[in-house]
């Protein structure tokens, strides 16, 4: 099994090589995940075909056009910041990936199921489950671990 040219392609390659009933997809760049969030995500798969851990947005999120002009403000009480892990019925996720095809607009696996009308359950996480993408993120992780 090999990675791909995109996150979507890498995940598809991995889940296609598996024969498990369920898959848990997690960013290696999120080292602070807590076991309880994984467990809660897997429990929710009894009712939903997909789950993702997430936190409520503390900020107001604006949607803009390509020129950076605001076209919509989202209601903060319904706005979440998606994290990983994301958990799925593997066969359904593979089927949806095949139907979807590779798309540069896919930024997480929940979107693949959402595009076919499946409901995704969000599992409340916490703000320490950050993704290390910048030097500042690394400094935050070091502080959390000290």
XYZ file of C-alpha atoms in Angstrom:
146
model
C 0.000 0.000 0.000
C 1.248 3.443 -0.923
C 0.188 6.969 -0.102
C -1.382 9.130 -2.741
C -1.105 12.581 -4.249
C -3.816 13.852 -1.893
C -5.226 13.049 1.525
C -8.274 11.509 -0.127
C -6.179 9.253 -2.342
C -3.955 8.150 0.572
C -6.978 7.280 2.719
C -8.653 5.440 -0.158
C -5.493 3.377 -0.742
C -5.328 2.466 2.961
C -8.989 1.531 3.403
C -8.995 -0.430 0.143
C -6.113 -2.553 1.448
C -8.015 -3.349 4.649
C -10.701 -5.938 5.259
C -11.798 -4.526 8.639
C -15.455 -3.734 9.279
C -14.664 -0.322 10.794
C -11.924 2.195 10.103
C -10.491 4.930 12.305
C -8.718 7.675 10.353
C -6.430 9.887 12.398
C -3.916 12.607 11.524
C -0.435 11.791 12.743
C -0.143 15.553 13.294
C -2.639 15.336 16.205
C -0.645 13.640 18.989
C -2.878 14.765 21.879
C -5.960 12.651 21.111
C -7.631 11.111 24.155
C -8.770 7.494 24.195
C -12.267 8.459 25.356
C -12.915 10.379 22.120
C -11.980 7.352 20.037
C -14.214 5.136 22.186
C -17.143 7.589 21.979
C -16.698 7.802 18.204
C -16.803 4.030 17.815
C -19.872 3.729 20.067
C -21.704 6.303 17.914
C -21.103 4.094 14.854
C -23.910 1.890 16.217
C -26.292 4.675 15.139
C -24.431 6.655 12.464
C -22.383 5.562 9.428
C -19.636 8.061 10.259
C -18.320 10.097 13.165
C -15.734 12.796 13.720
C -14.405 14.407 16.834
C -14.790 18.169 16.841
C -14.919 21.254 19.029
C -17.383 24.096 19.011
C -16.028 27.165 17.284
C -15.172 29.953 19.705
C -14.996 32.379 16.815
C -17.523 33.608 14.315
C -16.844 31.979 10.950
C -17.324 33.979 7.757
C -17.837 32.522 4.286
C -16.359 34.686 1.523
C -16.241 34.794 -2.233
C -12.929 34.359 -4.088
C -12.153 38.069 -3.546
C -12.408 37.815 0.251
C -15.776 39.581 0.437
C -18.117 38.170 3.094
C -21.160 36.436 1.642
C -22.378 34.698 4.795
C -21.838 34.605 8.542
C -22.383 31.251 10.177
C -24.329 30.921 13.445
C -21.652 30.210 16.051
C -23.867 27.817 18.028
C -23.949 25.507 14.970
C -20.312 25.913 13.910
C -17.770 23.213 14.721
C -14.070 22.771 14.048
C -13.475 19.276 12.725
C -10.622 17.175 14.061
C -9.630 13.546 13.831
C -10.129 10.717 14.405
C -12.957 10.102 12.004
C -14.595 6.667 12.144
C -16.623 4.853 9.501
C -18.159 1.656 8.307
C -15.288 0.704 5.986
C -17.349 -0.817 3.178
C -19.639 2.219 2.993
C -16.661 4.597 2.987
C -14.946 2.642 0.189
C -18.175 2.603 -1.848
C -18.654 6.357 -1.415
C -15.023 7.052 -2.358
C -15.491 5.028 -5.554
C -18.731 6.855 -6.428
C -17.187 10.240 -5.538
C -13.962 9.811 -7.457
C -10.885 11.815 -6.531
C -11.668 15.480 -5.904
C -9.475 18.343 -4.749
C -12.461 19.728 -2.844
C -12.492 16.762 -0.415
C -10.650 17.856 2.738
C -11.894 15.182 5.131
C -13.552 11.793 4.877
C -16.832 12.927 6.386
C -17.399 14.985 3.244
C -17.313 11.831 1.129
C -20.305 10.376 2.997
C -22.035 13.773 3.324
C -21.971 14.127 -0.481
C -24.266 11.093 -0.656
C -26.677 12.236 2.064
C -25.267 10.249 4.997
C -25.443 11.833 8.445
C -22.212 12.291 10.377
C -22.253 12.437 14.172
C -19.851 14.915 15.780
C -18.268 13.822 19.049
C -17.293 16.659 21.392
C -13.525 16.762 21.815
C -11.358 19.435 23.396
C -9.060 22.190 22.218
C -5.872 20.306 23.175
C -6.410 17.927 20.224
C -4.676 20.440 17.974
C -3.054 19.690 14.654
C 0.634 20.545 14.460
C 1.042 22.554 11.281
C 3.050 25.583 12.413
C 5.931 26.365 14.747
C 3.386 27.960 17.115
C 1.453 24.689 17.223
C 4.626 22.843 18.199
C 5.231 25.355 20.995
C 1.680 24.812 22.281
C 2.186 21.021 22.290
C 5.460 21.376 24.173
C 3.714 23.546 26.774
C 0.840 21.078 27.137
C 3.275 18.219 27.650
C 5.406 20.024 30.249
